[in-house]
Tab-separated table of C-alpha atoms in Angstrom:
chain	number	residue	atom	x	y	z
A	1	UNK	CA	0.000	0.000	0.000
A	2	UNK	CA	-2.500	11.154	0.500
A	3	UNK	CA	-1.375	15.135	0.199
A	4	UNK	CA	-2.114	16.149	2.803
A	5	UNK	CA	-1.980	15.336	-0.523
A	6	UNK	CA	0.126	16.893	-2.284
A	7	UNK	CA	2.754	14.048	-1.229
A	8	UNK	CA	0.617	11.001	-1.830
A	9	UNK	CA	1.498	9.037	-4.890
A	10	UNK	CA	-2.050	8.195	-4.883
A	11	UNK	CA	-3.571	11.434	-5.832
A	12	UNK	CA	-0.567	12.975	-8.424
A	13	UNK	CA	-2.649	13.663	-11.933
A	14	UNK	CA	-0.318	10.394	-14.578
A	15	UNK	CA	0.386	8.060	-12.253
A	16	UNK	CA	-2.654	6.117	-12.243
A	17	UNK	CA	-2.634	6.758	-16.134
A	18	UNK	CA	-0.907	6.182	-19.682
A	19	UNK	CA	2.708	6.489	-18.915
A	20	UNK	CA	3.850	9.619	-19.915
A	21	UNK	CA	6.540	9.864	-22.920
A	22	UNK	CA	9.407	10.728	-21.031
A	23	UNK	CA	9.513	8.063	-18.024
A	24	UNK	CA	11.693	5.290	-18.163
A	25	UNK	CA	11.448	1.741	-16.361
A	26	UNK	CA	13.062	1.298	-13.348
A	27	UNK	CA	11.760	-2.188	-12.731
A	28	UNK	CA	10.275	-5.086	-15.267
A	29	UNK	CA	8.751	-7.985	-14.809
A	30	UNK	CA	11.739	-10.354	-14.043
A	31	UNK	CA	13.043	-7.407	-11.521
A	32	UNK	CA	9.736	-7.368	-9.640
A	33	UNK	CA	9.583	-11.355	-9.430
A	34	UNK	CA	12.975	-11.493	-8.417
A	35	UNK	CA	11.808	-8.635	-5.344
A	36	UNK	CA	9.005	-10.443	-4.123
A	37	UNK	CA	10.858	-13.728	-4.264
A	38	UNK	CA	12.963	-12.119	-1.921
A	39	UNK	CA	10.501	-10.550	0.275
A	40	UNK	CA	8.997	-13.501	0.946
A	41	UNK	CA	12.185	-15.307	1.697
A	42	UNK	CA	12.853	-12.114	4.206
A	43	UNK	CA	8.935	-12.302	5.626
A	44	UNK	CA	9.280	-16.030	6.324
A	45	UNK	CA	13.296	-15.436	7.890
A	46	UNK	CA	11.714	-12.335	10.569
A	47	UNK	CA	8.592	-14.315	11.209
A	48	UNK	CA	10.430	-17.460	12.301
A	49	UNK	CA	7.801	-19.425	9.021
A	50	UNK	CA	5.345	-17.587	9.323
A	51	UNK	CA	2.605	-19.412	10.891
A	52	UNK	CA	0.837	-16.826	11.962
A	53	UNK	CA	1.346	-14.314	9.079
A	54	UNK	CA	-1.912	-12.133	7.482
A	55	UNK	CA	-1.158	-10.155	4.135
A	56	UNK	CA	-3.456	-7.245	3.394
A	57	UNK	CA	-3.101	-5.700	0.354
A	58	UNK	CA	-4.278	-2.070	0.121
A	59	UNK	CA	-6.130	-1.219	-3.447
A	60	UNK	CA	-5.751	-1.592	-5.698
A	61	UNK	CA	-1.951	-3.137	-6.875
A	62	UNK	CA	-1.070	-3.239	-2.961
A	63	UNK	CA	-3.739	-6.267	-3.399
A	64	UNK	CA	-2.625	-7.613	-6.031
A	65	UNK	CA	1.533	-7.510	-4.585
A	66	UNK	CA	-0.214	-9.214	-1.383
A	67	UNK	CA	-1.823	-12.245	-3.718
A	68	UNK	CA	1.299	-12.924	-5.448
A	69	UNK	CA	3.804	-12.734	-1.849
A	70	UNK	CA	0.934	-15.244	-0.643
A	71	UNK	CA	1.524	-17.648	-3.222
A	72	UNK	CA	5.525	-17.338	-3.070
A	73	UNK	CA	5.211	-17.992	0.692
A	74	UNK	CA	3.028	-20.731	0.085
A	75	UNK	CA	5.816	-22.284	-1.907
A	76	UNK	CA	8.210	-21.561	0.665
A	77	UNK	CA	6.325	-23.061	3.895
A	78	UNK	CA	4.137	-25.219	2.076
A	79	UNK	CA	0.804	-23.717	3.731
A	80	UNK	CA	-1.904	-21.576	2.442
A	81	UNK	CA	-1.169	-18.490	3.370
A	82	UNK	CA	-4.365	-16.326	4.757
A	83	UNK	CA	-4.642	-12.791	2.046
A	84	UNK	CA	-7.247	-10.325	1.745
A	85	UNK	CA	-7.372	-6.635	1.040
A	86	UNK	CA	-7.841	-3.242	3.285
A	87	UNK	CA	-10.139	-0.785	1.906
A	88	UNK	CA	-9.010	2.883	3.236
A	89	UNK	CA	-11.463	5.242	1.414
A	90	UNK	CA	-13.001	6.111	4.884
A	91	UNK	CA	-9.795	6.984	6.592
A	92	UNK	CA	-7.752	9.092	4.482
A	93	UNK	CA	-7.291	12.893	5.820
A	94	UNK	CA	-7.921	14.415	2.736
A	95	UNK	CA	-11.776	13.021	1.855
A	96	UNK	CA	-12.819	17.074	1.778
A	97	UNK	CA	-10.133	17.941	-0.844
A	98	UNK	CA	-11.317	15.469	-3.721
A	99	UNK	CA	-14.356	14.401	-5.573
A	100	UNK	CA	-15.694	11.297	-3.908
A	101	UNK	CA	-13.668	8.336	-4.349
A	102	UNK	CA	-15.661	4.756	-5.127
A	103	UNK	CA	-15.061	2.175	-2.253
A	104	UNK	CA	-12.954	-0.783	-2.334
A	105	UNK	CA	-13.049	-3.848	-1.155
A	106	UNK	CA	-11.802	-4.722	2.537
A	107	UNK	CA	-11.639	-8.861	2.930
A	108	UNK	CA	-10.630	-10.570	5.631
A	109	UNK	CA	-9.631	-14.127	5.640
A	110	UNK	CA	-11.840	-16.517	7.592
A	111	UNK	CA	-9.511	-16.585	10.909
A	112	UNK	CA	-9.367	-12.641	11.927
A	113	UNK	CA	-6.493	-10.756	12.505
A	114	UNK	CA	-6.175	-11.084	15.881
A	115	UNK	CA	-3.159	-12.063	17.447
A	116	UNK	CA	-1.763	-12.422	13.959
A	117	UNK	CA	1.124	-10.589	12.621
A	118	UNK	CA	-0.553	-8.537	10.073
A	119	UNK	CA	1.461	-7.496	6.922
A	120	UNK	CA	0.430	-4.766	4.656
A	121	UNK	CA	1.252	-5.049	0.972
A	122	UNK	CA	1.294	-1.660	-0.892
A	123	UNK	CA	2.702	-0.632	-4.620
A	124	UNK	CA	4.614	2.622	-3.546
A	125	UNK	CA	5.288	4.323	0.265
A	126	UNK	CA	5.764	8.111	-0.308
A	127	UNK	CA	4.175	10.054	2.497
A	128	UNK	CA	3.465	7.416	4.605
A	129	UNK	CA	-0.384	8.937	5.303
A	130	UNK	CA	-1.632	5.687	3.050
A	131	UNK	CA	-0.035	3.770	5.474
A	132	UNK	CA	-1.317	5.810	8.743
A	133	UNK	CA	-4.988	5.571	6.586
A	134	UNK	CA	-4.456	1.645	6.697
A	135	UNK	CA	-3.227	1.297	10.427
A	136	UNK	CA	-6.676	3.276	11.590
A	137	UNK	CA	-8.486	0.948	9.465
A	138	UNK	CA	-6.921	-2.012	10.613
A	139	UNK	CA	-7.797	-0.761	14.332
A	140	UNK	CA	-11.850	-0.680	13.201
A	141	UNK	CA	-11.387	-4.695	12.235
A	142	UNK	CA	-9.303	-6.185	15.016
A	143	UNK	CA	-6.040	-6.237	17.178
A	144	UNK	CA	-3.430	-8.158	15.686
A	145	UNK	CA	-0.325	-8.314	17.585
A	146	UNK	CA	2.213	-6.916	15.005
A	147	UNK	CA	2.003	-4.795	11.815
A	148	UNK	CA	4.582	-4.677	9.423
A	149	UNK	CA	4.860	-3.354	6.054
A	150	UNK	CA	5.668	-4.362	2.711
A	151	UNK	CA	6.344	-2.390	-0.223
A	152	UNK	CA	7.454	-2.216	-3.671
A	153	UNK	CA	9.138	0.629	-4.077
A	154	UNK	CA	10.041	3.254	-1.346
A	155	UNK	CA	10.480	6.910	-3.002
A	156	UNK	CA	11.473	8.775	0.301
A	157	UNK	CA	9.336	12.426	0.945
A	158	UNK	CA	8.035	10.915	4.205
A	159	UNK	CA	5.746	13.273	5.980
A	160	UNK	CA	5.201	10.813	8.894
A	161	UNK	CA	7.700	8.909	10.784
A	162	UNK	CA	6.480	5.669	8.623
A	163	UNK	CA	9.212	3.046	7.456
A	164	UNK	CA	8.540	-0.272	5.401
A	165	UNK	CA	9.572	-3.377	7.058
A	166	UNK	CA	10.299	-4.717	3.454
A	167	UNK	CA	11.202	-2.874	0.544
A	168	UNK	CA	11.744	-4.154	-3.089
A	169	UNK	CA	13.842	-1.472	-4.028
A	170	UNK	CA	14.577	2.132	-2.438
A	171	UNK	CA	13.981	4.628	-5.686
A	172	UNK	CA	15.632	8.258	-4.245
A	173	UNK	CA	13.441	10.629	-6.367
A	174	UNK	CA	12.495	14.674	-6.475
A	175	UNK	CA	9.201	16.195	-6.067
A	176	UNK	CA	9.129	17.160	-9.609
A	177	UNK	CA	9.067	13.234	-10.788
A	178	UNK	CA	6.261	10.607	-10.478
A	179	UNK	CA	6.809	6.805	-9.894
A	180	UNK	CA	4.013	4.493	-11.986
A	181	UNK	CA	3.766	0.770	-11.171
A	182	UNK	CA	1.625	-1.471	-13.240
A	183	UNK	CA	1.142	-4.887	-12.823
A	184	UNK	CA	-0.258	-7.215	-15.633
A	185	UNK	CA	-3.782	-8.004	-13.601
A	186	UNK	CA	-4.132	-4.441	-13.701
A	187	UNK	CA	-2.510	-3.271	-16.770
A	188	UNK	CA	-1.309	-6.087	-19.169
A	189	UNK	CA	2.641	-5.392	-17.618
A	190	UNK	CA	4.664	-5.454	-15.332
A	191	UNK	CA	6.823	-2.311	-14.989
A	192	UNK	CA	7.649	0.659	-12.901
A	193	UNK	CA	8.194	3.598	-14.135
A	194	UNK	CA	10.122	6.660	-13.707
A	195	UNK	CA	9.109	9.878	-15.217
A	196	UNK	CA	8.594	13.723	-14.575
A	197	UNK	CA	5.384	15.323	-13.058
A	198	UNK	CA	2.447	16.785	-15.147
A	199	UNK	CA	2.733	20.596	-14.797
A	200	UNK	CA	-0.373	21.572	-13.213
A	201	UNK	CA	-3.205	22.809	-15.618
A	202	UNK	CA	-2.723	26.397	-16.429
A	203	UNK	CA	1.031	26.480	-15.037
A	204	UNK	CA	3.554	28.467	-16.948
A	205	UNK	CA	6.890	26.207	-18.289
């Protein structure tokens, strides 16, 4: 898995969208395998096999991350690893600041979260208010007894004192650039990309 919102990768005008001309991958589909093989490797390592481990993906490609770490963990430890998804809509600080945003899905597997080590699964950490979004919702739904993060890519620009337990790869950008993941359930690839900010409608070059 906000701007106040100005720093949430979740509400910057291209990076849901067509990739703009200029950005460049910084991750393809081998690279991101070859990540999640080894987040899994590093999930089961800190979670001494992870018998008790949740995933929670955070929508939309957080959930999609989380379904694919569940089935490399289930061909580490053999098990069926318990994955569902954490709808935020309702939590995020900025709900006056944008049109109304369609809910997701929150689904939580058939044993709870409590007393589980929960991880969350998300694309891209920027701010970190996604992730303080997520960790109110996950209060509404039960009391696990750990939470740790998982991310694809970490861009820095933290406004909150947030950190990812497990990072796929640490991407130092400015302000002035956007990061794009797509995943093939999502968008026929697998790819993240690199690539400068839209200037904001009516701003002068």
């Amino acid at each position: 898995m906000d701007k106040h919102s100005r720093h949430d990768e979740r509400d910057e005008p291209g990076t849901r969208g067509d990739a703009q001309a200029d950005a460049r991958p910084v991750l393809e589909g081998p690279d991101i395998a070859r990540v999640l093989t080894r987040i899994a490797h590093e999930i089961v390592e800190r979670a001494k096999g992870a018998d008790d481990v949740v995933l929670l993906g955070i929508p939309t490609r957080g959930v999609f991350l989380a379904r694919r770490l569940a089935d490399k963990l289930e061909q580490i430890t053999e098990r069926k690893m318990p994955v569902g998804s954490l709808d935020i809509t309702m939590y995020r600080d900025d709900l006056r600041m944008h049109p109304p945003r369609a809910l997701a899905r929150t689904e939580i597997p058939g044993d709870g979260i409590d007393g589980r080590l929960v991880v969350l699964v998300d694309d891209v950490l920027f701010s970190g208010r996604t992730i303080r979004a997520a960790l109110d919702a996950l209060n509404d739904i039960g009391r696990p007894r750990a939470v740790q993060l998982a991310v694809l890519v970490d861009r820095g620009h933290r406004e909150l004192p947030i950190r990812a337990d497990y990072v796929g790869k640490n991407l130092p950008t400015s302000l002035r650039e956007t990061v794009k993941v797509q995943l093939a359930e999502e968008d026929g690839r697998d790819t993240v990309l690199l690539g400068a900010k839209p200037a904001a409608p009516g701003a002068h070059p």
